[in-house]
Amino acid sequence: MTSIGEALVAHLTARGVDCVFGIPGVHTIELYRGLAASSIRHVTPRHEQGAGFMADGYARTSGKPGVAFVITGPGLTNTLTAMGQARADSVPMLVVSGVNATDSLGKGLGHLHELPDQQALARTVALVSERVECADDLAPALDSAFAPFRSGRPGPTHVEIPLDVAGAEAPQPPLLVPSNGAPPVDAAKIKQAVQMISNARAPVILAGGGTRHAARQLRAFAEKLGAPVVQTVNARGVLFDHPLGIPASPSLTAVRALIEASDLVLAFGTELGQTDYDMYATGVMPQINTLIRVDRCAEQLARHRADLTILGDTAEVLDVLTSQLAAPRANTGGAARAAQTRNAAFDELGPEMRALSEILNAARDAVPNAIFVGDSAYPIYAGNLYYDHDRPGGWFNAATGFGALGYGIPAAIGAAIAEPSARVICISGDGGAQFSLPEMMCAVDENLPITFVIWNNHGYQEIATSMQAVDVTVVGCDPTPPDFEHIANAHEMPFWRCGDDAKAIASALSSATSHDGPTLIEIRAPNVARPGYETSPQ
């Protein structure tokens, strides 16, 4: 016999889980009983929100579900913010929590960590929330929690195990993992799509986050079709430095003009969401004449009008379409249309955002093939508008979708755990970094190859300028940042400080990334809310 906690670890191992992010507590001790003897790596964050963000960064980088173990009550509520970010960006995440003893639930008896209805709270964010009340419930609960990762649009799921259940005896589980539930691609719809594509004279491709692990298939399809490829934030890197690539926001006027002039738009793995396609919140989305949508989620396909929808895995559909198209087409003018749009979009940014985009280019070239993870910070806003990354899936941040501050540092840790051979560059503002600075010590504990870059403009610059733009007196936008050199010293990390000059930043990155473990760079940037703030390199 074994315990339910031990059976849980065995089931997770059988499903390919190799890392769990969690903070042990008295309400999860039994979940840890089998962990030390298993092959699963345990990483200890400093806050449960950090555990969720680490699981998110791990999942985006690896393509596998990120898993977090959290305690009852505050452990789960602390993780809900990270679950919200994962829900918005379709990131597979499993949160396993404790919950009070079964006979106390909902009775308001004043138990430690008690909530009126913890599972109901989880269900406001999770795609699935299951409770394990006996040994026979465990496998079905995990099947239910993992189902959205195999088919449909993924997101966070939740399983809770009561205190009186986790340590109960369970038979050695039969470790049967359900097969992939992806539906077969509809051959009739593929035939219809091929006909529509063949008739198009100026096609355009919209690539969303669903293409981040299908870069090869997307490139082959785009080249055969001769169509420009507009990449949303979560798709950056899938067509790096390619004549057909447009690494610019579809919210920009130049990109909208390309889309609206097209006689056929093919949207792959994108939810057509407001934070990508209407970033300036005008209430107006790009107007599309004829639209084919491909997505793995039927509910998502039903949310926008389309002339044809194809349900299926993006990589598989791209392969099938490419194989059924005629010889490569030379009459679409795709490369010329893409070049014209790139140039117009870059010019549209304005001098400040263009300069920030060039800084990102210099950073990318200084550390090739790195993973760039971002928080809500000025360089990230600029990159989301226009930036071409050199690694598929290597540019992601929390400035779109749910928009949670404090994401960058822990998500970078998750990414580094998932891909230990890659350098990770974490870009945070001084304000956002203060949400999760303690997580840096986790990077030290794990000796991870992360360079934390703090864009220090001494406050919430974006909010200050937004308040000024509508004649609201700036209040609350100047929280004093810590001395980041002292922060680096406290974490025993090498430290560099420079101004916001592209060459200086590239030089600092080259030096910082020559070290094996975590390092810290502070960039002293101009600040509009506090004009006298020191910005010179030190």
XYZ file of C-alpha atoms in Angstrom, residues 59 180 238 248 296 347 373 383 439 506 515:
11
model
C 5.357 25.799 -19.377
C -3.686 12.631 -26.920
C 8.888 32.161 -35.273
C 5.067 44.217 -35.288
C -7.197 23.764 -31.230
C 8.534 54.710 -38.567
C 11.198 37.246 -20.290
C 9.246 45.338 -28.009
C 12.458 35.351 -5.882
C 25.050 45.455 -24.912
C 29.174 34.371 -15.678
